[in-house]
């Protein structure tokens, strides 16, 4: 499932939302680099990073904009790789529109939990909350929709999640709160989407049964 064998043209056609996410991230990084530096606090805030700073309150739009802002090229590269490889199949499973909503909601959930649990001043940015929401979706589906997730993929996801949270604890300056919030949000949103899809399918089948014969 996570073997990306598509050409660039095929990838763009098959995964338009992920492609748009990657392009936006690159454009934001280019803008920050031209303006100043993606590691400069004032530049990060100007381009939409989340923050909790003295005598300053973050605007609501930052809960979305900060998902596309990254602190340094390594941060951008790491998250872009995860989106390119691991998030692509989920877009196909959910459909592009549902996936876009899911991705943004997971990222927002990560930012909400991060802002809630941070006790000190901070500046936060990155797609990690949304990415952990993607991991959570696979984990949920591997338990409740085993027909969609093969055994090898399930094992891969479990390893990624375990290593990811260990990494979040061990490595300094990693926002584990955003990871945790995105992960929990991903579980909840996947459950709700699955329930919605099931009910919609059941209603459609019921409508077909109730249609009079011609």
Short mmCIF file of C-alpha atoms in Angstrom, two decimals:
data_model
loop_
_atom_site.label_atom_id
_atom_site.label_comp_id
_atom_site.label_asym_id
_atom_site.label_seq_id
_atom_site.Cartn_x
_atom_site.Cartn_y
_atom_site.Cartn_z
CA UNK A 1 0.00 0.00 0.00
CA UNK A 2 2.84 2.41 0.80
CA UNK A 3 4.95 1.60 -2.24
CA UNK A 4 4.86 4.73 -4.38
CA UNK A 5 5.47 3.50 -7.93
CA UNK A 6 3.44 6.20 -9.68
CA UNK A 7 5.02 8.73 -11.98
CA UNK A 8 4.71 12.38 -10.94
CA UNK A 9 1.92 12.89 -13.47
CA UNK A 10 0.05 9.86 -12.15
CA UNK A 11 0.53 10.97 -8.55
CA UNK A 12 -0.92 14.41 -9.27
CA UNK A 13 -3.94 12.83 -10.99
CA UNK A 14 -4.56 10.18 -8.31
CA UNK A 15 -3.86 12.31 -5.24
CA UNK A 16 -4.81 15.93 -6.00
CA UNK A 17 -5.30 16.94 -2.35
CA UNK A 18 -1.94 15.58 -1.22
CA UNK A 19 -0.33 17.25 -4.22
CA UNK A 20 -1.91 20.57 -3.26
CA UNK A 21 -0.75 20.17 0.35
CA UNK A 22 2.84 19.51 -0.74
CA UNK A 23 2.84 22.47 -3.14
CA UNK A 24 1.43 24.85 -0.50
CA UNK A 25 4.07 23.72 2.00
CA UNK A 26 6.85 24.32 -0.52
CA UNK A 27 5.50 27.76 -1.45
CA UNK A 28 5.22 28.78 2.20
CA UNK A 29 8.78 27.60 2.86
CA UNK A 30 10.02 29.51 -0.21
CA UNK A 31 8.25 32.64 0.98
CA UNK A 32 9.74 32.39 4.48
CA UNK A 33 13.20 31.78 3.05
CA UNK A 34 12.94 34.81 0.77
CA UNK A 35 11.50 36.99 3.50
CA UNK A 36 13.93 35.97 6.22
CA UNK A 37 14.28 32.47 7.58
CA UNK A 38 11.97 29.58 8.41
CA UNK A 39 13.72 29.40 11.78
CA UNK A 40 13.19 33.05 12.62
CA UNK A 41 10.37 33.55 15.13
CA UNK A 42 9.03 36.76 13.63
CA UNK A 43 8.97 35.21 10.15
CA UNK A 44 7.18 32.12 11.43
CA UNK A 45 4.52 34.24 13.13
CA UNK A 46 4.11 36.44 10.05
CA UNK A 47 3.52 33.36 7.85
CA UNK A 48 0.92 31.80 10.15
CA UNK A 49 2.59 29.75 12.88
CA UNK A 50 0.74 29.05 16.14
CA UNK A 51 2.05 30.65 19.29
CA UNK A 52 1.52 31.47 22.92
CA UNK A 53 3.55 34.58 23.71
CA UNK A 54 3.35 37.35 26.30
CA UNK A 55 0.59 39.89 25.62
CA UNK A 56 -0.28 38.19 22.32
CA UNK A 57 -3.30 36.07 21.40
CA UNK A 58 -3.22 33.79 18.31
CA UNK A 59 -5.93 34.41 15.73
CA UNK A 60 -8.27 31.52 14.95
CA UNK A 61 -7.01 31.19 11.37
CA UNK A 62 -3.61 30.12 12.71
CA UNK A 63 -5.08 26.78 13.76
CA UNK A 64 -5.27 26.06 10.01
CA UNK A 65 -2.39 28.09 8.55
CA UNK A 66 0.21 26.62 10.92
CA UNK A 67 -0.42 23.16 9.44
CA UNK A 68 1.37 24.32 6.28
CA UNK A 69 4.24 26.15 8.00
CA UNK A 70 7.48 24.32 8.85
CA UNK A 71 10.49 25.21 10.95
CA UNK A 72 13.55 24.50 8.81
CA UNK A 73 14.02 22.36 5.69
CA UNK A 74 14.54 19.14 7.64
CA UNK A 75 11.13 19.56 9.25
CA UNK A 76 9.55 20.22 5.85
CA UNK A 77 11.34 17.29 4.21
CA UNK A 78 10.40 14.81 6.94
CA UNK A 79 6.71 15.75 6.93
CA UNK A 80 6.51 16.00 3.14
CA UNK A 81 7.94 12.50 2.81
CA UNK A 82 5.32 11.16 5.24
CA UNK A 83 2.52 12.89 3.32
CA UNK A 84 3.82 11.77 -0.07
CA UNK A 85 4.24 8.11 0.92
CA UNK A 86 1.82 7.32 3.72
CA UNK A 87 -1.09 9.72 3.27
CA UNK A 88 -1.71 8.99 -0.41
CA UNK A 89 -3.67 5.71 0.01
CA UNK A 90 -6.00 7.32 2.55
CA UNK A 91 -7.00 9.96 0.01
CA UNK A 92 -8.06 7.17 -2.35
CA UNK A 93 -9.97 5.37 0.43
CA UNK A 94 -11.91 8.39 1.66
CA UNK A 95 -12.17 10.31 -1.59
CA UNK A 96 -10.46 13.64 -2.14
CA UNK A 97 -13.13 15.85 -0.54
CA UNK A 98 -13.53 13.76 2.62
CA UNK A 99 -9.79 13.37 2.88
CA UNK A 100 -9.21 17.13 2.66
CA UNK A 101 -11.71 17.71 5.49
CA UNK A 102 -10.18 14.89 7.53
CA UNK A 103 -6.63 16.18 7.07
CA UNK A 104 -7.51 19.73 8.11
CA UNK A 105 -9.60 18.62 11.10
CA UNK A 106 -6.79 16.36 12.34
CA UNK A 107 -4.29 19.20 12.03
CA UNK A 108 -6.64 21.58 13.85
CA UNK A 109 -7.18 19.01 16.61
CA UNK A 110 -3.42 18.74 17.02
CA UNK A 111 -3.10 22.52 17.32
CA UNK A 112 -5.96 22.76 19.82
CA UNK A 113 -4.48 20.11 22.10
CA UNK A 114 -1.01 21.65 21.75
CA UNK A 115 -2.29 25.10 22.74
CA UNK A 116 -4.27 23.59 25.60
CA UNK A 117 -1.47 21.50 27.11
CA UNK A 118 1.48 23.84 26.63
CA UNK A 119 2.20 25.51 29.96
CA UNK A 120 5.10 27.61 28.72
CA UNK A 121 5.40 30.08 25.85
CA UNK A 122 5.95 28.47 22.46
CA UNK A 123 5.81 28.84 18.69
CA UNK A 124 4.41 25.82 16.88
CA UNK A 125 4.11 24.83 13.24
CA UNK A 126 4.02 21.79 11.00
CA UNK A 127 1.84 19.10 9.48
CA UNK A 128 2.63 16.51 12.15
CA UNK A 129 -0.78 16.70 13.82
CA UNK A 130 -2.51 15.99 10.50
CA UNK A 131 -0.01 13.24 9.69
CA UNK A 132 -0.61 11.51 13.02
CA UNK A 133 -4.32 11.77 12.24
CA UNK A 134 -3.59 9.82 9.04
CA UNK A 135 -1.72 7.17 11.03
CA UNK A 136 -4.65 6.96 13.44
CA UNK A 137 -7.06 6.45 10.53
CA UNK A 138 -5.06 3.46 9.31
CA UNK A 139 -4.88 2.05 12.83
CA UNK A 140 -8.64 2.41 13.25
CA UNK A 141 -9.35 0.79 9.89
CA UNK A 142 -6.93 -2.06 10.65
CA UNK A 143 -9.06 -2.94 13.68
CA UNK A 144 -12.60 -2.23 12.48
CA UNK A 145 -12.27 -2.55 8.70
CA UNK A 146 -9.81 -5.37 8.21
CA UNK A 147 -11.06 -5.82 4.65
CA UNK A 148 -9.40 -2.52 3.72
CA UNK A 149 -6.03 -2.95 5.45
CA UNK A 150 -3.74 -5.91 4.75
CA UNK A 151 -1.60 -7.51 7.47
CA UNK A 152 1.70 -6.03 6.26
CA UNK A 153 0.25 -2.51 6.20
CA UNK A 154 -1.18 -2.99 9.69
CA UNK A 155 2.22 -4.02 11.04
CA UNK A 156 3.92 -1.11 9.28
CA UNK A 157 1.50 1.41 10.76
CA UNK A 158 1.91 0.02 14.28
CA UNK A 159 5.68 0.29 14.00
CA UNK A 160 5.46 3.85 12.64
CA UNK A 161 3.14 4.96 15.44
CA UNK A 162 5.27 3.40 18.19
CA UNK A 163 8.53 4.80 16.82
CA UNK A 164 6.86 8.15 16.16
CA UNK A 165 5.72 8.63 19.74
CA UNK A 166 9.08 7.45 21.11
CA UNK A 167 10.73 9.97 18.78
CA UNK A 168 8.36 12.67 20.04
CA UNK A 169 9.44 12.04 23.63
CA UNK A 170 13.18 11.55 23.08
CA UNK A 171 13.96 14.29 20.55
CA UNK A 172 13.92 17.84 21.95
CA UNK A 173 11.68 20.58 20.51
CA UNK A 174 9.18 18.09 19.09
CA UNK A 175 5.56 18.99 19.85
CA UNK A 176 4.24 15.72 21.26
CA UNK A 177 1.00 17.48 22.22
CA UNK A 178 0.24 18.22 18.56
CA UNK A 179 1.06 14.61 17.64
CA UNK A 180 -1.21 13.31 20.38
CA UNK A 181 -4.04 15.69 19.50
CA UNK A 182 -3.86 14.86 15.82
CA UNK A 183 -3.81 11.14 16.58
CA UNK A 184 -6.84 11.29 18.88
CA UNK A 185 -8.64 13.54 16.43
CA UNK A 186 -7.86 11.13 13.60
CA UNK A 187 -9.38 8.23 15.53
CA UNK A 188 -12.54 10.19 16.30
CA UNK A 189 -12.97 11.60 12.78
CA UNK A 190 -12.37 8.19 11.18
CA UNK A 191 -14.99 6.62 13.42
CA UNK A 192 -17.49 9.36 12.55
CA UNK A 193 -16.75 9.15 8.83
CA UNK A 194 -17.07 5.37 8.87
CA UNK A 195 -20.42 5.63 10.65
CA UNK A 196 -21.62 8.29 8.20
CA UNK A 197 -20.61 6.24 5.16
CA UNK A 198 -22.29 3.11 6.58
CA UNK A 199 -25.54 4.96 7.27
CA UNK A 200 -25.53 6.62 3.86
CA UNK A 201 -24.98 3.27 2.16
CA UNK A 202 -27.76 1.67 4.24
CA UNK A 203 -30.16 4.51 3.36
CA UNK A 204 -29.36 4.13 -0.34
CA UNK A 205 -29.99 0.38 -0.18
CA UNK A 206 -33.27 1.00 1.66
CA UNK A 207 -34.37 3.53 -0.96
CA UNK A 208 -33.61 1.03 -3.72
CA UNK A 209 -35.70 -1.63 -1.97
CA UNK A 210 -38.62 0.77 -1.58
CA UNK A 211 -38.64 1.81 -5.23
CA UNK A 212 -41.72 0.46 -7.07
CA UNK A 213 -41.17 -1.91 -9.93
CA UNK A 214 -41.67 -0.35 -13.35
#
